[in-house]
Short mmCIF file of C-alpha atoms in Angstrom, two decimals:
data_model
loop_
_atom_site.label_atom_id
_atom_site.label_comp_id
_atom_site.label_asym_id
_atom_site.label_seq_id
_atom_site.Cartn_x
_atom_site.Cartn_y
_atom_site.Cartn_z
CA MET A 1 0.00 0.00 0.00
CA ALA A 2 2.82 2.41 0.90
CA SER A 3 4.65 1.77 -2.38
CA ARG A 4 1.47 2.34 -4.40
CA HIS A 5 0.85 5.56 -2.45
CA TYR A 6 4.39 6.77 -3.20
CA GLU A 7 4.15 5.82 -6.87
CA LEU A 8 0.84 7.64 -7.41
CA THR A 9 1.89 10.80 -5.57
CA ARG A 10 5.12 10.87 -7.54
CA ARG A 11 3.57 10.38 -10.99
CA LEU A 12 0.25 12.22 -10.75
CA PRO A 13 -0.85 15.76 -9.86
CA PRO A 14 -1.75 15.92 -6.15
CA PHE A 15 -5.50 16.14 -6.78
CA CYS A 16 -5.46 13.15 -9.16
CA ALA A 17 -3.32 11.07 -6.80
CA ALA A 18 -5.71 11.86 -3.94
CA VAL A 19 -8.71 10.73 -6.02
CA CYS A 20 -6.98 7.47 -7.00
CA LEU A 21 -5.97 6.68 -3.44
CA ARG A 22 -9.48 7.48 -2.23
CA ILE A 23 -10.99 4.97 -4.66
CA ARG A 24 -8.33 2.36 -3.83
CA LYS A 25 -9.24 2.72 -0.16
CA LYS A 26 -12.93 2.35 -1.07
CA LEU A 27 -12.27 -0.89 -2.96
CA LEU A 28 -10.20 -2.31 -0.12
CA LYS A 29 -13.13 -1.74 2.25
CA TYR A 30 -15.58 -3.76 0.15
CA PRO A 31 -16.41 -6.97 2.02
CA GLY A 32 -15.35 -10.06 0.14
CA PRO A 33 -14.15 -9.13 -3.35
CA GLU A 34 -10.43 -8.87 -4.03
CA PHE A 35 -9.57 -6.18 -6.57
CA PHE A 36 -5.79 -6.31 -6.44
CA ASN A 37 -5.06 -9.96 -7.12
CA GLY A 38 -4.64 -9.60 -10.90
CA ASP A 39 -8.27 -10.24 -11.91
CA SER A 40 -9.75 -7.89 -14.51
CA VAL A 41 -12.83 -5.72 -14.02
CA VAL A 42 -15.26 -4.86 -16.82
CA VAL A 43 -15.78 -1.10 -17.11
CA ALA A 44 -19.12 -0.03 -18.60
CA TYR A 45 -17.64 2.54 -20.99
CA SER A 46 -19.54 5.21 -22.90
CA GLY A 47 -16.85 7.80 -23.58
CA GLY A 48 -18.40 10.24 -21.13
CA SER A 49 -16.42 11.83 -18.31
CA ASP A 50 -17.64 9.42 -15.63
CA SER A 51 -16.77 6.13 -17.35
CA LYS A 52 -13.49 7.50 -18.70
CA ALA A 53 -12.45 8.73 -15.25
CA LEU A 54 -13.35 5.34 -13.78
CA ALA A 55 -11.24 3.50 -16.35
CA VAL A 56 -8.25 5.78 -15.76
CA ILE A 57 -8.53 5.52 -11.96
CA LEU A 58 -8.72 1.72 -11.99
CA HIS A 59 -5.78 1.58 -14.38
CA GLU A 60 -3.72 3.91 -12.18
CA ILE A 61 -4.34 1.92 -8.99
CA GLY A 62 -3.39 -1.35 -10.63
CA VAL A 63 -6.73 -2.98 -11.44
CA PRO A 64 -6.68 -4.61 -14.94
CA VAL A 65 -9.53 -3.28 -17.04
CA VAL A 66 -11.71 -4.64 -19.84
CA LEU A 67 -13.36 -1.69 -21.60
CA ALA A 68 -16.87 -2.68 -22.75
CA TYR A 69 -18.61 -0.36 -25.22
CA LEU A 70 -22.12 -0.89 -26.61
CA ASP A 71 -23.30 1.18 -29.58
CA HIS A 72 -27.03 1.83 -29.07
CA GLN A 73 -27.32 3.17 -32.65
CA LEU A 74 -29.39 6.12 -31.45
CA ARG A 75 -27.06 8.87 -32.70
CA PRO A 76 -25.22 9.33 -36.02
CA GLU A 77 -21.89 9.87 -34.27
CA SER A 78 -22.03 6.61 -32.29
CA GLY A 79 -19.89 4.79 -34.87
CA SER A 80 -16.99 7.20 -34.51
CA GLU A 81 -17.37 7.09 -30.73
CA ALA A 82 -16.84 3.33 -30.84
CA LEU A 83 -13.53 3.90 -32.64
CA GLU A 84 -12.54 6.47 -30.00
CA ALA A 85 -13.32 3.93 -27.27
CA LYS A 86 -11.12 1.32 -28.94
CA ALA A 87 -8.26 3.80 -29.27
CA PHE A 88 -8.59 4.84 -25.62
CA ALA A 89 -8.47 1.21 -24.51
CA ALA A 90 -5.22 0.79 -26.41
CA ASP A 91 -3.81 3.97 -24.80
CA ILE A 92 -4.26 2.60 -21.28
CA GLY A 93 -3.40 -0.98 -22.19
CA ALA A 94 -6.88 -2.37 -21.58
CA PHE A 95 -8.73 -5.17 -23.33
CA PHE A 96 -11.60 -3.93 -25.48
CA ALA A 97 -15.01 -5.46 -26.23
CA SER A 98 -17.76 -3.86 -28.28
CA ASP A 99 -21.10 -4.64 -29.87
CA GLN A 100 -24.09 -2.95 -31.49
CA ALA A 101 -27.79 -3.02 -30.65
CA ASP A 102 -30.71 -1.33 -32.39
CA VAL A 103 -32.27 -0.03 -29.18
CA ARG A 104 -35.04 1.84 -30.97
CA LEU A 105 -36.20 -1.37 -32.67
CA ILE A 106 -35.91 -3.39 -29.45
CA ALA A 107 -37.99 -0.81 -27.58
CA ALA A 108 -40.70 -0.92 -30.26
CA ASP A 109 -40.77 -4.74 -30.29
CA ARG A 110 -41.04 -5.01 -26.51
CA LYS A 111 -43.35 -1.98 -26.21
CA ILE A 112 -41.10 -0.34 -23.63
CA GLY A 113 -39.29 3.02 -23.43
CA LEU A 114 -35.93 3.73 -25.02
CA GLU A 115 -34.26 4.19 -21.64
CA GLU A 116 -35.50 0.84 -20.33
CA ALA A 117 -34.59 -0.98 -23.55
CA GLY A 118 -31.13 0.57 -23.58
CA ARG A 119 -30.54 -0.41 -19.96
CA ASP A 120 -31.67 -4.01 -20.55
CA VAL A 121 -29.46 -4.63 -23.58
CA ARG A 122 -26.50 -2.89 -21.94
CA TYR A 123 -26.66 -5.04 -18.81
CA ALA A 124 -26.97 -8.18 -20.94
CA PHE A 125 -23.94 -7.13 -23.02
CA LEU A 126 -21.83 -6.33 -19.95
CA GLU A 127 -22.65 -9.67 -18.32
CA LYS A 128 -21.68 -11.43 -21.56
CA VAL A 129 -18.32 -9.61 -21.57
CA ARG A 130 -17.78 -10.38 -17.88
CA ARG A 131 -18.19 -14.10 -18.53
CA GLN A 132 -16.16 -13.99 -21.75
CA TYR A 133 -13.13 -12.45 -20.00
CA SER A 134 -13.68 -14.31 -16.69
CA CYS A 135 -14.02 -11.06 -14.75
CA ALA A 136 -15.41 -11.02 -11.22
CA TRP A 137 -17.09 -7.60 -11.42
CA ILE A 138 -18.66 -5.00 -13.68
CA ALA A 139 -17.78 -1.42 -12.72
CA PHE A 140 -20.06 1.56 -13.42
CA GLY A 141 -19.01 5.20 -13.28
CA HIS A 142 -22.10 6.45 -11.43
CA HIS A 143 -21.16 9.42 -9.26
CA LEU A 144 -22.77 11.52 -6.53
CA ASP A 145 -24.77 13.64 -9.00
CA ASP A 146 -26.23 10.42 -10.46
CA LEU A 147 -27.03 9.26 -6.94
CA CYS A 148 -28.95 12.48 -6.22
CA GLU A 149 -31.03 11.93 -9.35
CA ASP A 150 -31.61 8.28 -8.48
CA VAL A 151 -32.84 9.05 -4.96
CA LEU A 152 -35.33 11.60 -6.29
CA MET A 153 -36.55 9.17 -8.95
CA ARG A 154 -37.11 6.52 -6.30
CA LEU A 155 -38.94 9.03 -4.10
CA ILE A 156 -41.23 9.99 -6.99
CA ARG A 157 -41.96 6.30 -7.71
CA GLY A 158 -42.72 5.52 -4.07
CA SER A 159 -39.77 3.32 -3.11
CA GLY A 160 -39.50 2.05 0.45
CA TRP A 161 -36.51 1.95 2.76
CA PRO A 162 -33.61 1.25 2.31
CA ALA A 163 -34.16 1.31 -1.48
CA LEU A 164 -34.99 5.01 -1.14
CA GLY A 165 -31.31 5.59 -0.29
CA GLY A 166 -30.35 5.00 -3.92
CA MET A 167 -28.41 2.52 -6.03
CA ALA A 168 -26.17 0.04 -4.23
CA SER A 169 -22.42 0.59 -4.35
CA LEU A 170 -21.95 -3.18 -4.34
CA ASP A 171 -24.47 -5.54 -5.95
CA TRP A 172 -23.48 -9.15 -5.26
CA GLU A 173 -26.28 -10.70 -7.31
CA ARG A 174 -25.45 -8.86 -10.54
CA ARG A 175 -21.69 -8.60 -9.79
CA ILE A 176 -21.76 -4.79 -10.03
CA ILE A 177 -19.62 -2.20 -8.24
CA ARG A 178 -20.04 1.58 -8.22
CA PRO A 179 -16.89 2.97 -6.54
CA LEU A 180 -17.38 6.64 -7.55
CA LEU A 181 -20.66 7.37 -5.73
CA ALA A 182 -19.01 9.73 -3.22
CA LEU A 183 -17.44 11.93 -5.95
CA ARG A 184 -19.10 14.83 -7.79
CA LYS A 185 -19.15 15.00 -11.55
CA ASP A 186 -17.09 18.20 -11.45
CA GLU A 187 -14.39 16.37 -9.49
CA LEU A 188 -14.16 13.66 -12.14
CA ARG A 189 -13.89 16.23 -14.92
CA ARG A 190 -11.19 18.11 -13.06
CA PHE A 191 -9.35 14.80 -12.68
CA LEU A 192 -9.47 14.19 -16.44
CA ARG A 193 -8.47 17.75 -17.37
CA LEU A 194 -5.40 17.61 -15.14
CA LEU A 195 -4.29 14.42 -16.89
CA GLY A 196 -5.01 15.80 -20.37
CA PHE A 197 -7.99 13.61 -21.22
CA SER A 198 -11.06 14.76 -23.12
CA TRP A 199 -14.48 13.13 -23.11
CA ILE A 200 -17.65 12.87 -25.16
CA GLU A 201 -20.71 14.99 -24.38
CA ASP A 202 -23.92 13.07 -25.08
CA ALA A 203 -26.47 15.59 -26.37
CA SER A 204 -29.34 13.27 -25.33
CA ASN A 205 -28.50 14.02 -21.68
CA SER A 206 -30.09 17.45 -22.19
CA GLU A 207 -33.30 16.25 -23.83
CA PRO A 208 -36.43 16.40 -21.62
CA PHE A 209 -38.00 13.16 -22.89
CA CYS A 210 -36.87 11.08 -19.89
CA LEU A 211 -37.56 11.62 -16.20
CA ARG A 212 -33.88 11.60 -15.21
CA ASN A 213 -33.11 14.59 -17.44
CA ARG A 214 -36.07 16.56 -16.13
CA ILE A 215 -34.89 15.92 -12.58
CA ARG A 216 -31.29 16.82 -13.45
CA HIS A 217 -32.04 20.09 -15.21
CA GLY A 218 -35.25 21.15 -13.49
CA LEU A 219 -35.77 19.75 -10.01
CA ILE A 220 -32.23 19.46 -8.63
CA PRO A 221 -31.25 23.11 -9.33
CA LEU A 222 -34.35 24.23 -7.39
CA ILE A 223 -33.52 21.95 -4.45
CA ALA A 224 -29.86 23.00 -4.46
CA LYS A 225 -30.96 26.64 -4.38
CA GLU A 226 -32.93 25.95 -1.20
CA ASN A 227 -30.23 23.69 0.26
CA PRO A 228 -26.70 24.05 -1.18
CA SER A 229 -25.67 20.98 0.87
CA PHE A 230 -28.26 18.75 -0.80
CA ALA A 231 -25.65 16.45 -2.41
CA SER A 232 -23.81 16.09 0.88
CA GLY A 233 -27.08 15.11 2.55
CA ILE A 234 -27.72 12.49 -0.12
CA ARG A 235 -24.24 11.07 0.46
CA LYS A 236 -25.03 10.64 4.16
CA LEU A 237 -28.47 9.18 3.38
CA HIS A 238 -26.82 6.66 1.06
CA ARG A 239 -24.34 5.58 3.74
CA LEU A 240 -27.21 4.94 6.17
CA ALA A 241 -29.15 3.03 3.51
CA GLU A 242 -26.10 0.86 2.74
CA GLU A 243 -25.81 -0.09 6.42
CA ASP A 244 -29.53 -0.84 6.71
CA ARG A 245 -29.50 -2.81 3.46
CA SER A 246 -26.66 -4.94 4.78
CA TYR A 247 -28.49 -5.46 8.08
CA TRP A 248 -31.72 -6.57 6.42
CA GLN A 249 -29.88 -8.92 4.08
CA HIS A 250 -28.20 -10.51 7.09
CA LEU A 251 -31.47 -10.72 9.00
CA LEU A 252 -33.35 -12.29 6.09
CA ARG A 253 -30.62 -14.81 5.36
CA ASP A 254 -31.83 -17.24 8.06
CA ALA A 255 -35.44 -17.09 6.89
CA GLU A 256 -34.48 -17.41 3.22
CA ALA A 257 -32.31 -20.44 4.03
CA LYS A 258 -35.52 -22.28 5.00
CA ILE A 259 -37.15 -21.70 1.60
CA CYS A 260 -37.61 -24.93 -0.32
CA SER A 261 -37.24 -24.85 -4.10
CA ASP A 262 -39.05 -27.29 -6.38
CA GLN A 263 -38.50 -26.56 -10.08
CA SER A 264 -40.56 -23.44 -10.82
CA MET A 265 -41.97 -23.00 -7.31
CA LEU A 266 -40.81 -21.84 -3.88
CA PHE A 267 -42.29 -22.99 -0.56
CA LEU A 268 -41.84 -21.63 2.96
CA SER A 269 -43.39 -23.47 5.87
CA ARG A 270 -45.75 -21.34 7.98
CA GLU A 271 -43.82 -22.06 11.17
CA HIS A 272 -40.77 -20.34 9.68
CA TRP A 273 -42.42 -16.97 9.02
CA ILE A 274 -45.69 -16.50 10.91
CA HIS A 275 -43.97 -15.45 14.17
CA LEU A 276 -41.50 -13.07 12.52
CA PRO A 277 -41.96 -9.29 13.06
CA LYS A 278 -44.10 -7.66 10.40
CA ALA A 279 -41.15 -5.68 9.00
CA VAL A 280 -39.32 -8.97 8.35
CA ARG A 281 -42.41 -10.66 6.88
CA LEU A 282 -42.94 -7.81 4.41
CA ARG A 283 -39.36 -8.06 3.19
CA LEU A 284 -39.66 -11.83 2.98
CA TYR A 285 -42.72 -11.57 0.69
CA HIS A 286 -40.80 -9.06 -1.42
CA SER A 287 -37.80 -11.40 -1.60
CA LEU A 288 -39.93 -14.37 -2.66
CA LEU A 289 -41.78 -12.48 -5.38
CA SER A 290 -38.76 -10.56 -6.69
CA ARG A 291 -37.16 -13.89 -7.61
CA PHE A 292 -39.87 -14.18 -10.25
CA GLY A 293 -39.45 -10.61 -11.47
CA CYS A 294 -42.54 -9.26 -9.71
CA SER A 295 -42.59 -5.58 -8.78
CA ILE A 296 -44.59 -4.92 -5.61
CA ASN A 297 -45.44 -1.72 -3.79
CA ALA A 298 -46.10 -1.16 -0.09
CA ASP A 299 -49.91 -1.33 -0.35
CA THR A 300 -49.72 -4.79 -1.90
CA LEU A 301 -47.25 -6.02 0.74
CA PHE A 302 -49.44 -4.81 3.62
CA SER A 303 -52.62 -6.34 2.14
CA MET A 304 -50.75 -9.60 1.49
CA ASP A 305 -49.54 -9.75 5.08
CA LEU A 306 -53.03 -9.18 6.47
CA ALA A 307 -54.42 -11.93 4.27
CA CYS A 308 -51.57 -14.41 4.79
CA CYS A 309 -51.68 -14.09 8.59
CA SER A 310 -55.44 -14.70 8.68
CA GLY A 311 -54.97 -18.47 8.47
CA LYS A 312 -57.31 -18.68 5.48
CA THR A 313 -56.36 -19.87 2.02
CA VAL A 314 -55.38 -16.79 0.04
CA ILE A 315 -54.35 -16.41 -3.61
CA ARG A 316 -52.58 -13.34 -4.99
CA ARG A 317 -51.89 -13.13 -8.72
CA PHE A 318 -49.16 -11.06 -10.40
CA PRO A 319 -48.19 -10.16 -13.97
CA GLY A 320 -46.38 -12.86 -15.93
CA GLY A 321 -48.57 -15.68 -14.66
CA ILE A 322 -47.05 -15.67 -11.16
CA ALA A 323 -49.11 -16.48 -8.08
CA LEU A 324 -48.64 -16.53 -4.31
CA ILE A 325 -50.79 -18.90 -2.29
CA ALA A 326 -50.90 -18.84 1.51
CA ARG A 327 -52.40 -21.85 3.31
CA ARG A 328 -52.19 -23.27 6.79
CA ASP A 329 -49.04 -25.21 5.87
CA GLY A 330 -47.18 -22.20 4.41
CA LEU A 331 -46.49 -19.94 1.43
CA ARG A 332 -46.05 -21.07 -2.16
CA VAL A 333 -44.86 -18.79 -4.96
CA GLY A 334 -44.37 -19.70 -8.60
CA ALA A 335 -46.05 -20.16 -11.96
CA GLU A 336 -49.79 -19.93 -11.31
CA GLN A 337 -50.71 -23.24 -12.94
CA ASP A 338 -48.00 -25.11 -11.02
CA VAL A 339 -49.01 -23.62 -7.69
CA ILE A 340 -52.69 -24.32 -8.32
CA GLU A 341 -51.93 -27.92 -9.29
CA VAL A 342 -49.77 -28.63 -6.25
CA THR A 343 -52.24 -27.14 -3.78
CA GLY A 344 -55.22 -28.86 -5.43
CA LEU A 345 -57.13 -25.59 -5.68
CA ARG A 346 -59.52 -24.99 -8.53
CA ASN A 347 -58.41 -22.10 -10.76
CA LYS A 348 -61.52 -19.97 -10.38
CA PRO A 349 -62.13 -16.93 -12.62
CA ARG A 350 -60.90 -13.71 -11.08
CA LYS A 351 -63.46 -11.38 -9.62
CA ARG A 352 -63.83 -8.00 -11.23
CA GLY A 353 -61.16 -5.62 -9.93
CA TYR A 354 -59.34 -8.37 -8.01
CA SER A 355 -56.29 -8.69 -10.24
CA LYS A 356 -55.82 -4.92 -10.27
CA ALA A 357 -55.71 -4.81 -6.48
CA SER A 358 -53.37 -7.79 -6.41
CA ASN A 359 -50.92 -6.32 -8.89
CA ARG A 360 -50.31 -3.00 -7.19
#
């Protein structure tokens, strides 16, 4: 550690060395993953200041990098930007992986928004690169300004706690790290300028068609005018959320260990959950259903808990043909037809308005 500290402070401007050492310290504090044993990390690279700064920082602190660039084919200049990404990878001695995806066509086919389609194909591409190069982690350049936007978006959408605290800095399930969340965008740009690097400005970041841009250019300036320390407050909120998230994951681990899996269905005996505190039960329902891609809000969780604890047989249906059935022996979650067949219940037609209430 001392030799790396000396090397960075000798080679880099003081501000840049301090940023690199700060991120190195952050990575060393992550529980579990080893970032300095020679394994490569995939960097989700776009050419913008955040992903470029991330790639440079990881390179400077000795973490081998695989630069992964996906051309969304949404802008005429994206082809030349892919060439710039390849050249930059060569400059820092990183492996380079790239691909193309017609995001506009994918969004139309799936009947979803451009932002959601772009995010889905990008995550799939990055996971493919991670496996191809046998990397342990995918690194994103999200910074504190992104975190402020994310918290406000979650607030608008009605997220609960600790999700309201923003994106996780370490996501074990998806193998994602976000080491720059405590740094401002201006700090990353200053870092690049001092080292002589330029970056690409994405004009779509100023367009008002997506919620994130409206928050960035409209809502956040108003909040910052009322409270200049808004970003600092979000940083503290995020730290608290990270601690609470870790606590709840630890607390739920024992209950989740008792879940039985049978092909496309999960079962949890009533004796393993009925006496748990309500706060734990609510998170347990969420954990069970999220494994099947179900999105559930607080109203649905509370109504489910009331019904499940009643001791009566209760069925709750969710989009995608997923159902939760609570009986005296326990909870079953899975494909609706499978759950119905196992429990021996007749698949009665839904009452008017029932599925809407169930899918909240």
